[in-house]
Coordinates of N, CA and C in Angstrom, one line a residue:
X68 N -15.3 4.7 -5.8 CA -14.3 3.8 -5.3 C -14.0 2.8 -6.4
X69 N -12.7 2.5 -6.5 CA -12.3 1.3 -7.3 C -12.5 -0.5 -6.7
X70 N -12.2 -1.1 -7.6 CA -12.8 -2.2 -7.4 C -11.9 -2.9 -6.0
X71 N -10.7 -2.6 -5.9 CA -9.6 -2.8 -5.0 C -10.1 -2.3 -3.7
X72 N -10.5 -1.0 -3.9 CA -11.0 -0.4 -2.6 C -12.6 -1.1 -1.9
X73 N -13.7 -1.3 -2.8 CA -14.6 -2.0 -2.5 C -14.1 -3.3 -2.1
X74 N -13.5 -3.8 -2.8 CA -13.3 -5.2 -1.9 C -12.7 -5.1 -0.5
X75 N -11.5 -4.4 -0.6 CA -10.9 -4.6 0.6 C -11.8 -3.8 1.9
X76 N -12.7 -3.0 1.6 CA -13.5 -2.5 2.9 C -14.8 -4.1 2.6
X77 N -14.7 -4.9 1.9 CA -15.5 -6.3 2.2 C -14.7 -7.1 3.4
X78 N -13.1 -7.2 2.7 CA -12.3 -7.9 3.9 C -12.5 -7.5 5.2
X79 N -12.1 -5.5 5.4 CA -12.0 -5.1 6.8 C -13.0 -5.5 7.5
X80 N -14.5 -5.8 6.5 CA -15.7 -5.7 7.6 C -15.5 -7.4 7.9
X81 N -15.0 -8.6 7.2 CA -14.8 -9.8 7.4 C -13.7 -9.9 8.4
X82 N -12.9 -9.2 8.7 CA -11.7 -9.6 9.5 C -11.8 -9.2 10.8
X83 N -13.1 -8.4 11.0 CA -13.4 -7.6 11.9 C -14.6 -8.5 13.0
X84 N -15.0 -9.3 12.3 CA -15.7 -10.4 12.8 C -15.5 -11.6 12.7
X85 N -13.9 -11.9 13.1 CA -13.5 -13.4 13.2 C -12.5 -13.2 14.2
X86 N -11.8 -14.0 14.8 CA -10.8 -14.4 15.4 C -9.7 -15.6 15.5
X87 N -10.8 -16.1 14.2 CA -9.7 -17.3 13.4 C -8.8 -17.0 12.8
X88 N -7.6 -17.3 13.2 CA -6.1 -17.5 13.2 C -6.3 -17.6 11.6
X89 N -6.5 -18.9 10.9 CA -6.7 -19.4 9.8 C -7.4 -18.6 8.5
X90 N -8.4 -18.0 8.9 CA -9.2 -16.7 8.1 C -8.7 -15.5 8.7
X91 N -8.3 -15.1 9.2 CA -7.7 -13.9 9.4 C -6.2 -14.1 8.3
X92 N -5.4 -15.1 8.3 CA -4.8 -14.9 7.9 C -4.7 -15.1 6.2
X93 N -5.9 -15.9 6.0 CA -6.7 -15.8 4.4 C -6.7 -14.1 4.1
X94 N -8.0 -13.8 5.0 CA -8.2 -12.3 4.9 C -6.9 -11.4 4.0
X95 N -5.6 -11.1 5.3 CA -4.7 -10.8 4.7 C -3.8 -10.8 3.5
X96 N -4.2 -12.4 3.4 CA -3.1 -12.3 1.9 C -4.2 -11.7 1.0
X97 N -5.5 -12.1 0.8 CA -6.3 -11.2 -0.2 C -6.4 -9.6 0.2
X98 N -6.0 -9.4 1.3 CA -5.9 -7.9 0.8 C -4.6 -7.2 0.7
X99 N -3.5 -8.1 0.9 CA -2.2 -8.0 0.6 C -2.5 -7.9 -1.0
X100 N -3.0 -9.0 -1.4 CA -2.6 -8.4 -3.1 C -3.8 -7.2 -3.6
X101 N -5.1 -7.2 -2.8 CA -5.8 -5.6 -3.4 C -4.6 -4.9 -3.1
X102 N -3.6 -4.7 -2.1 CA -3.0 -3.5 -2.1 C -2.2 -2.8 -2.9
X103 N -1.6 -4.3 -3.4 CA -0.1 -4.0 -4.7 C -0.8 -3.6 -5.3
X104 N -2.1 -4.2 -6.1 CA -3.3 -3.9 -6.9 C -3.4 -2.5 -7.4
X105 N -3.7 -1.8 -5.9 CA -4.3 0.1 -5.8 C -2.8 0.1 -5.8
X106 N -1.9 0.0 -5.4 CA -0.5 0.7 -5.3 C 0.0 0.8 -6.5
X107 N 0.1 -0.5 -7.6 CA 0.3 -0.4 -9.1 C -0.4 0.6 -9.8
X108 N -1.6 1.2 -9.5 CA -2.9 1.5 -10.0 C -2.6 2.9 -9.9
X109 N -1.9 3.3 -8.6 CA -1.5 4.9 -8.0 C 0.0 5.0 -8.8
X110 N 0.9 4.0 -8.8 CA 1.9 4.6 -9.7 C 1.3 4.7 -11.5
X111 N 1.0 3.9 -11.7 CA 0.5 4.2 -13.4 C 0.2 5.8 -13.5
X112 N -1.4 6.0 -12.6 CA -1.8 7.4 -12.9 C -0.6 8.5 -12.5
X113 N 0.1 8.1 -11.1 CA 1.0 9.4 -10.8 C 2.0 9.3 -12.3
X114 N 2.1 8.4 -12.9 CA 3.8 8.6 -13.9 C 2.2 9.1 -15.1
X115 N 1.4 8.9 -15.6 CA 1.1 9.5 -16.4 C 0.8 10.8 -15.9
X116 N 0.8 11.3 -14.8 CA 0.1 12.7 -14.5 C 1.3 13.5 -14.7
X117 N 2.2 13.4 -14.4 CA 3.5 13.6 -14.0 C 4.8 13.6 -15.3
X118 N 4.1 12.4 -16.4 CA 5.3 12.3 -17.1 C 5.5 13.9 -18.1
X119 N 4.9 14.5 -18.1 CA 5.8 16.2 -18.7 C 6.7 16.8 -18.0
X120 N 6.7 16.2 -16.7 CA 7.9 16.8 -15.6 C 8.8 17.0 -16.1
X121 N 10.1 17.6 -15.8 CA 11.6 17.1 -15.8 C 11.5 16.5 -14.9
X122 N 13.1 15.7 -14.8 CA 13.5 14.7 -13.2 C 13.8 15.4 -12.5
X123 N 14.5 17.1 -12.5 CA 14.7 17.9 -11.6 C 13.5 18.7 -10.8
X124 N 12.0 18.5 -11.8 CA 11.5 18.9 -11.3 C 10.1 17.7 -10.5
X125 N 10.4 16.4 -10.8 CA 10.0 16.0 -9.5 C 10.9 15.5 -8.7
X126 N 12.2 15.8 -8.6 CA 13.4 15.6 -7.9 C 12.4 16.8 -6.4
X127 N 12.7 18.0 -7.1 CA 12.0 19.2 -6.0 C 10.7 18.8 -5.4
X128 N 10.1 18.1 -6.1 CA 8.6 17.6 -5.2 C 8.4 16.9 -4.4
X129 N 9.4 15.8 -4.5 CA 10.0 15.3 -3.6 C 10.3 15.5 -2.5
X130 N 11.3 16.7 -2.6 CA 12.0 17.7 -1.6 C 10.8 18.4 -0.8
X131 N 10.3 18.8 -1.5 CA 9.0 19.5 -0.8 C 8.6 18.8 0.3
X132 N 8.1 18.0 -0.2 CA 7.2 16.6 0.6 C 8.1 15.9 2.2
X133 N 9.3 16.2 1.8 CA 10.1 15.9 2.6 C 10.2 14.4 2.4
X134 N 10.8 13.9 1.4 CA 10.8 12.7 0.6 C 12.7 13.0 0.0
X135 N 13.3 12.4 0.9 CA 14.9 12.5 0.9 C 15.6 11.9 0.0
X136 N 15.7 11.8 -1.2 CA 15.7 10.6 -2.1 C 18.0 10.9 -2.4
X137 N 18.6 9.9 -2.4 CA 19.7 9.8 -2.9 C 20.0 10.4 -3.8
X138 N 21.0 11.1 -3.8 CA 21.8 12.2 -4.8 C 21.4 11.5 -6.2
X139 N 22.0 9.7 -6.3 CA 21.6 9.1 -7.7 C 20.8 8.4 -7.8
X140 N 19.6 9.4 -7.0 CA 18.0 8.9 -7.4 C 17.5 9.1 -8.9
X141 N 16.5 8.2 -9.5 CA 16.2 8.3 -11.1 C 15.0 8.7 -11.0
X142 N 14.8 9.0 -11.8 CA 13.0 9.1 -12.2 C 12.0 8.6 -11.9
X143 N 12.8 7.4 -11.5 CA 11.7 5.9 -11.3 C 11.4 5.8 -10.0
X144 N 12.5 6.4 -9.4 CA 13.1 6.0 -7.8 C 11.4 7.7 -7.3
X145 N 11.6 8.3 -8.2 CA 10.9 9.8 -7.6 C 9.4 9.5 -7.5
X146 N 9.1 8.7 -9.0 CA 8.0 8.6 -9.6 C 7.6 7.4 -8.2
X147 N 8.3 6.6 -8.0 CA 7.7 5.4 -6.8 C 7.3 6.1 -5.5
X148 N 8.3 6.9 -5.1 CA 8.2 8.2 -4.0 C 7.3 8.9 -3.6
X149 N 6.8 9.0 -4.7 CA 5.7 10.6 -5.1 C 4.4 9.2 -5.2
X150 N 4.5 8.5 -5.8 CA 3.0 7.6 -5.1 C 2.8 7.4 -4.4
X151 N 4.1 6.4 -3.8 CA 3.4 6.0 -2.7 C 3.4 7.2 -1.6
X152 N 3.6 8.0 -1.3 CA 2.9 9.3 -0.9 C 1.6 9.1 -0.7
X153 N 0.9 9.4 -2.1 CA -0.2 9.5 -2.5 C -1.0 8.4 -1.9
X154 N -0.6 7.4 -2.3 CA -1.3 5.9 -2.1 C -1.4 5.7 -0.7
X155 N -0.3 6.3 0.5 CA -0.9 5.7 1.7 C -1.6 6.3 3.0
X156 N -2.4 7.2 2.2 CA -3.6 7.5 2.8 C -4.7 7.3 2.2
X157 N -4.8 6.0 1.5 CA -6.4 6.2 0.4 C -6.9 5.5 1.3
X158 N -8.1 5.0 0.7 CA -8.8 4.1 1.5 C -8.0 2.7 1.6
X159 N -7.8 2.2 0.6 CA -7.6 0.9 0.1 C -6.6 0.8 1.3
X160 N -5.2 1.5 1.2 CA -3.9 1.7 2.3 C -4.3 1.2 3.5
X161 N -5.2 2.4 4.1 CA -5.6 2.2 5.3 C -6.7 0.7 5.5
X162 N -7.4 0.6 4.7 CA -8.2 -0.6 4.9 C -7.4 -1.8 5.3
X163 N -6.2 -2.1 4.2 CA -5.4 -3.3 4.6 C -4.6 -2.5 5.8
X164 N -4.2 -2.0 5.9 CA -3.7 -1.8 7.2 C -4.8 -2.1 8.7
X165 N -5.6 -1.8 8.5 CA -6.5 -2.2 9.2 C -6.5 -3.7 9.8
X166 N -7.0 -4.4 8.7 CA -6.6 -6.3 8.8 C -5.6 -6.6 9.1
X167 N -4.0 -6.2 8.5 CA -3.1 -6.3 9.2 C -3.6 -5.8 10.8
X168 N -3.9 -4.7 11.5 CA -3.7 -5.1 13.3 C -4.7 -5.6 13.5
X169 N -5.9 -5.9 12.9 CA -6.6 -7.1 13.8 C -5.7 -8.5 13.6
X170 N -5.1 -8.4 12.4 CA -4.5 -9.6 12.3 C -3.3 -9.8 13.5
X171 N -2.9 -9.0 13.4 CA -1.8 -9.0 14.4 C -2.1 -9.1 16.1
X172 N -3.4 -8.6 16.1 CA -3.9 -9.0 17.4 C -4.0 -10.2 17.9
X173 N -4.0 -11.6 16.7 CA -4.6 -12.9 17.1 C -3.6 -13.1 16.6
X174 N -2.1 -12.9 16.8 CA -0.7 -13.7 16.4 C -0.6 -13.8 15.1
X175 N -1.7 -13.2 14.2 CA -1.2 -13.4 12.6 C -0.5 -12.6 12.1
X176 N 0.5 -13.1 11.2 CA 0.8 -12.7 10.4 C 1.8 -13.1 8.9
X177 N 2.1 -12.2 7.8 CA 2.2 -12.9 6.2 C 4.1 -13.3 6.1
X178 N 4.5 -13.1 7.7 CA 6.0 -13.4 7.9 C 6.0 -14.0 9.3
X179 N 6.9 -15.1 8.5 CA 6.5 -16.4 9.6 C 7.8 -15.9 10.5
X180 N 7.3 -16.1 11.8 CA 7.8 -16.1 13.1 C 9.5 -17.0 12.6
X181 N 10.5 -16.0 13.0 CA 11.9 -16.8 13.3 C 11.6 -17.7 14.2
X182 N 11.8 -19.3 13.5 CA 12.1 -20.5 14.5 C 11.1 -21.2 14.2
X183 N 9.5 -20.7 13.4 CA 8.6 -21.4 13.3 C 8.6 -22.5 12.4
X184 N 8.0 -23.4 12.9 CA 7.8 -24.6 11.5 C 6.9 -24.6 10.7

């Protein structure tokens, strides 16, 4: 496991035994940024694993995957595609996803309620 992934299964197991509004919602932003973290971490490796492709040929992998991408999709747009793929079934994914619905169970969350002060 990477360092992203070990922490964030530290958060789940922290978020999982609180019900403070206040730390729950701490919890989340720290594993809001592990996530960009492992998600930065999954594009790097997919464009180095990847960069001998052509664009037509992860254009098709794409396709495969059932990943619809715009006629004037780029390379960048495929390469982002084709990770996060990858990236959101790892652990890390799912772990912050995790915090997010306990978080959401106790009214938290990292987007403030329309109308709130």
């Amino acid at each position: 496991m990477t360092y992203p992934t070990e922490h964030l299964m530290d958060l789940v197991a922290l978020a999982h035994t609180t019900a403070d509004p206040g730390e729950l919602l701490r919890l989340l932003r720290n594993g809001h940024s592990l996530y960009h973290q492992g998600l930065a971490e999954t594009r790097a490796a997919v464009t180095a694993e990847l960069q001998a492709l052509p664009d037509g040929a992860l254009l098709e992998q794409c396709r495969a995957l059932q990943l619809f991408l715009p006629d004037d999709a780029t390379r960048e747009d495929a390469l982002s595609a084709l990770a996060f793929v990858r990236w959101q079934n790892t652990p890390t994914a799912l772990g912050y996803d995790a915090i997010a619905r306990r978080a959401a169970q106790h009214g938290v969350s990292l987007v403030p309620e329309e109308g709130a002060q």
